[in-house]
Short mmCIF file of C-alpha atoms in Angstrom, two decimals:
data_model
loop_
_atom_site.label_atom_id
_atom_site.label_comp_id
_atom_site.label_asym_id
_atom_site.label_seq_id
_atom_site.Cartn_x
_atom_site.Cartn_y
_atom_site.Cartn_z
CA UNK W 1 -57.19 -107.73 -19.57
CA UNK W 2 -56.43 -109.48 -16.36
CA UNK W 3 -57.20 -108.18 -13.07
CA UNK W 4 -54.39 -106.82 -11.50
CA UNK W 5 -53.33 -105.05 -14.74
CA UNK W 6 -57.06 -103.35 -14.54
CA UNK W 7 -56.29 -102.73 -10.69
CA UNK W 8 -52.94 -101.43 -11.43
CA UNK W 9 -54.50 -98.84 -14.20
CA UNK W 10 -57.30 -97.91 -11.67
CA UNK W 11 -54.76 -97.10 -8.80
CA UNK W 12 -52.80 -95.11 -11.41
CA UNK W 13 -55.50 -93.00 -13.03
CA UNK W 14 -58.45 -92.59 -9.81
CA UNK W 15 -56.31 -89.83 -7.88
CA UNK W 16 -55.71 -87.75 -11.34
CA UNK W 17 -58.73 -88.01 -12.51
CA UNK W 18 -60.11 -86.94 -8.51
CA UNK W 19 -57.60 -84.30 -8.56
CA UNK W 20 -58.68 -82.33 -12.01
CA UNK W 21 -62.40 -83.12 -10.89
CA UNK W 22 -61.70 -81.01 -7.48
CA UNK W 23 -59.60 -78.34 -8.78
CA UNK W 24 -62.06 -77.73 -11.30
CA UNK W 25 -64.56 -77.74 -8.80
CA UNK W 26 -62.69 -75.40 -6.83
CA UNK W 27 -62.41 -73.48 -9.83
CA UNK W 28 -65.84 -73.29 -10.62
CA UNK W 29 -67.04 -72.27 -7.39
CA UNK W 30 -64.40 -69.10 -7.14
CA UNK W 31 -65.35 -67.70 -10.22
CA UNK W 32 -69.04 -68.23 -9.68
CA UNK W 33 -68.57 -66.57 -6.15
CA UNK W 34 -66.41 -63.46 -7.52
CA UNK W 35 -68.72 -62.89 -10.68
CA UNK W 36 -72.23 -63.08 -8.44
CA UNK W 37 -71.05 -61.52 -5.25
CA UNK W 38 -70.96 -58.61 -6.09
CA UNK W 39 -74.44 -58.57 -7.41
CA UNK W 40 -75.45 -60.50 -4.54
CA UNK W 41 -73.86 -57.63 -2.14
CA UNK W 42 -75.73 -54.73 -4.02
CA UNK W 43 -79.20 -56.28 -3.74
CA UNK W 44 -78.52 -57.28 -0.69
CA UNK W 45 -76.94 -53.90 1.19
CA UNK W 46 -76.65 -51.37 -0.94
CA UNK W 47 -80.28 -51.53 -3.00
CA UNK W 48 -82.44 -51.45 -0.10
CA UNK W 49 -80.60 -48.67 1.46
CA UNK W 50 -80.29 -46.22 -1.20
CA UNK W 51 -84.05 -47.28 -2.04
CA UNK W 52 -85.28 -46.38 1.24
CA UNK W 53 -83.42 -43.36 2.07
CA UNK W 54 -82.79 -41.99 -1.50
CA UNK W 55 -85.04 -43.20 -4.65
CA UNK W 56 -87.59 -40.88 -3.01
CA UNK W 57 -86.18 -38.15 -4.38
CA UNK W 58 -83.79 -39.50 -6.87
CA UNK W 59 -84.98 -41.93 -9.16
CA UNK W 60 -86.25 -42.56 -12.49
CA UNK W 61 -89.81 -42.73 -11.34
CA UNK W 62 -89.90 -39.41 -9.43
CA UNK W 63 -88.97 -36.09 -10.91
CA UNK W 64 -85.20 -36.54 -9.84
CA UNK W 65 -83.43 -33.58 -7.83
CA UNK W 66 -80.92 -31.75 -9.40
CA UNK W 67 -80.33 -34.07 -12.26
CA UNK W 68 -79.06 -37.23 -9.83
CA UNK W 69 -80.75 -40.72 -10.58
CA UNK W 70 -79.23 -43.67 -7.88
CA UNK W 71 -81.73 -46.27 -9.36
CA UNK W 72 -78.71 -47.24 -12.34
CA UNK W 73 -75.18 -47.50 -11.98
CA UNK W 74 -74.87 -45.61 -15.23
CA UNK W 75 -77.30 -42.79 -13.63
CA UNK W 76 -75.00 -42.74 -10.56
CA UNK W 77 -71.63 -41.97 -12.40
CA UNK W 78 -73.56 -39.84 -14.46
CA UNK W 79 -73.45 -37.53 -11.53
CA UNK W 80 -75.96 -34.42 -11.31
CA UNK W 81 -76.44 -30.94 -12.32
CA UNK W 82 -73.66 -30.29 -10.43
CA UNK W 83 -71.27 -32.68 -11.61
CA UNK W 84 -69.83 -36.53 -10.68
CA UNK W 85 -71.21 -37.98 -7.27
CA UNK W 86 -69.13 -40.95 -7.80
CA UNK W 87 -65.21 -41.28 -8.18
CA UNK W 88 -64.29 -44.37 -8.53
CA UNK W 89 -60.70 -43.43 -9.27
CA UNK W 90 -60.84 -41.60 -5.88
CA UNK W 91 -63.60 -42.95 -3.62
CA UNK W 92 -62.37 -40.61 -0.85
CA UNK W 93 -63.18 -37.80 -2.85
CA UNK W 94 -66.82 -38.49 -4.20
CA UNK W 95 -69.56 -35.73 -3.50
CA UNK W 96 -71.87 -38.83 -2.46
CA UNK W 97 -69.70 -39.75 0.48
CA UNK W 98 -69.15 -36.94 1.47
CA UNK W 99 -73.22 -36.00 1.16
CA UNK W 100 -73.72 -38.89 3.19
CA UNK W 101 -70.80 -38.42 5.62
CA UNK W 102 -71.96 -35.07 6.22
CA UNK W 103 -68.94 -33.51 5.83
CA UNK W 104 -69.95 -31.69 2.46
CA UNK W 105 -70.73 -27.96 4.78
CA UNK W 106 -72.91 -27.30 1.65
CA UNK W 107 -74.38 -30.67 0.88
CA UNK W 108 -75.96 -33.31 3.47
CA UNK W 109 -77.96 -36.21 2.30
CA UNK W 110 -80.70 -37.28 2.84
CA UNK W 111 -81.56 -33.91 3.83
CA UNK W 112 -83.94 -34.66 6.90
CA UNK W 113 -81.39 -36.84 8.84
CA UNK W 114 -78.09 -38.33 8.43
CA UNK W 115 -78.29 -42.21 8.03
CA UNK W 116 -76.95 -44.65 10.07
CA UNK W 117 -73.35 -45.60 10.36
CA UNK W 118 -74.00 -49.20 9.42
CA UNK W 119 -75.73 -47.61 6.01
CA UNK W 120 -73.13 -45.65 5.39
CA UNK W 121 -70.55 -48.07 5.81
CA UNK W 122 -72.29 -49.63 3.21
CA UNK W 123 -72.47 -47.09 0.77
CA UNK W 124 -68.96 -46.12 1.38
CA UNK W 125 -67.71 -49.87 0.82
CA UNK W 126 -69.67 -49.96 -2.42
CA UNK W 127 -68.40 -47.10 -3.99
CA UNK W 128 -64.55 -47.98 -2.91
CA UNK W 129 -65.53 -51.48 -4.65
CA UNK W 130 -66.63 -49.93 -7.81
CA UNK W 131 -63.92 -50.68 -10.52
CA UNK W 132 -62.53 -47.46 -12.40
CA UNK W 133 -63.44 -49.08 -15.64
CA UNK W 134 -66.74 -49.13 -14.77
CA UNK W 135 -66.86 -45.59 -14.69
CA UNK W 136 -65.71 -44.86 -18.20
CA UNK W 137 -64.42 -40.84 -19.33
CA UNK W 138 -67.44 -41.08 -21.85
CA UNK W 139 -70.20 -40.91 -19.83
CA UNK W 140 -71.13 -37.94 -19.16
CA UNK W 141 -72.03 -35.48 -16.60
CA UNK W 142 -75.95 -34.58 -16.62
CA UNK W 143 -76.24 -31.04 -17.14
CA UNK W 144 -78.73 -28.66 -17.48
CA UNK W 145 -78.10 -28.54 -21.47
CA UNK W 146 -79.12 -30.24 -24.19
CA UNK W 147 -76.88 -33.47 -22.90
CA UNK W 148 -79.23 -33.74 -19.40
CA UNK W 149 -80.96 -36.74 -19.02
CA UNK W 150 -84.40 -35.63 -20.90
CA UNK W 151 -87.68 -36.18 -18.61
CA UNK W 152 -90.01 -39.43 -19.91
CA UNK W 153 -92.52 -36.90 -21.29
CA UNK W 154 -90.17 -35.37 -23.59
CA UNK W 155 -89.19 -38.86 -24.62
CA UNK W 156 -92.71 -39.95 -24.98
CA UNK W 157 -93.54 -36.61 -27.13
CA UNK W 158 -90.38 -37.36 -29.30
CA UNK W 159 -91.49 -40.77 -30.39
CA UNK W 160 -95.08 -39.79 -31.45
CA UNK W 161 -93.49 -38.21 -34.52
CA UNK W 162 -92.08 -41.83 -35.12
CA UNK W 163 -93.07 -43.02 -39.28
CA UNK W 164 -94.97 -46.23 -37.80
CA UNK W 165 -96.90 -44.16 -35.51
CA UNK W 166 -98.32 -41.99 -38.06
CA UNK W 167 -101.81 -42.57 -39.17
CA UNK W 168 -101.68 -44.24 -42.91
CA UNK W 169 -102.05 -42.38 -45.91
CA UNK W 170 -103.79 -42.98 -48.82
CA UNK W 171 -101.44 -41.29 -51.73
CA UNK W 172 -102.40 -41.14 -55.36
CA UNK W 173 -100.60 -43.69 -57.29
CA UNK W 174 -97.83 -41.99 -59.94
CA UNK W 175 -98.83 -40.91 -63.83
CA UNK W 176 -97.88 -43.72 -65.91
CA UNK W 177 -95.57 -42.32 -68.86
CA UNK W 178 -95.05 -45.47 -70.78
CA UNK W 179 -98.37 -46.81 -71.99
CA UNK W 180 -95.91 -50.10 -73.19
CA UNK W 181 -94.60 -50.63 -69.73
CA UNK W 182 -96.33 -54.02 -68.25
#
């Protein structure tokens, strides 16, 4: 192959090849950025504010108030004893902003003082972020029925009946009826 035919091929293929190797790069970096931003803006913002202000009172590690557990997404649009906190279909209209907002005449979270405006800014931004599909009709709202969430002790008395936890038997073995059976 002579030299200018090996230039010629090298001026010809070096800007496609740079081109697919920066919009891929491009493309890698938007979908890592949509996919872990999110993430990234809950553990960032919204984690430490609902664990500071509520996982006190409603969390799986406390006795959680009126049914509500904020420490899971699935807990959250569980909703309460008293029905769905979050609507993602209708941010505007979910019982948490409104808690929060202290616009709820019946309802004002966290009970001892209304949080910042810069935390609930947060909040509110999160919840108007959350996709409907992530709040699916199926999951339902915690109740005070048989459906509730059930406490850990409940759980933990529930799986002591488990087979494997059972202390071993010793049964008799069965009669033999066929003396000619190996």
């Amino acid at each position: 192959m002579s030299i200018d035919k090996a230039a010629s091929l090298f001026r010809i293929y070096l800007p496609a090849t740079l081109r697919i190797v920066v919009f891929l790069l491009l493309l890698s970096s938007t979908l890592q950025g949509s996919v872990s931003g999110d993430e990234d803006y809950f553990e960032s913002k919204v984690q430490p504010v609902l664990e500071a202000n509520c996982y006190e009172c409603h969390s799986h590690e406390t006795k959680m108030e009126a049914g509500l557990t904020l420490d899971s997404l699935e807990g959250a649009l569980r909703g309460s004893d008293f029905g769905r906190v979050i609507e993602p279909e209708k941010p505007e209209e979910s019982l948490l902003i409104s808690a929060i907002q202290y616009t709820n005449k019946d309802l004002h979270m966290p009970p001892k003082k209304k949080l910042p405006e810069e935390e609930i800014a947060v909040l509110v931004e999160w919840v108007k972020a959350l996709q409907p599909e992530e709040a699916p009709s199926q999951i339902k709202t915690a109740s005070k029925s048989e459906d509730a969430a059930p406490d850990w002790e409940s759980i933990y008395q529930e799986r002591l009946n488990w087979w494997s936890l059972q202390p071993v038997a010793n049964p008799s073995p069965p009669e033999v009826e066929e003396d000619s059976w190996p």
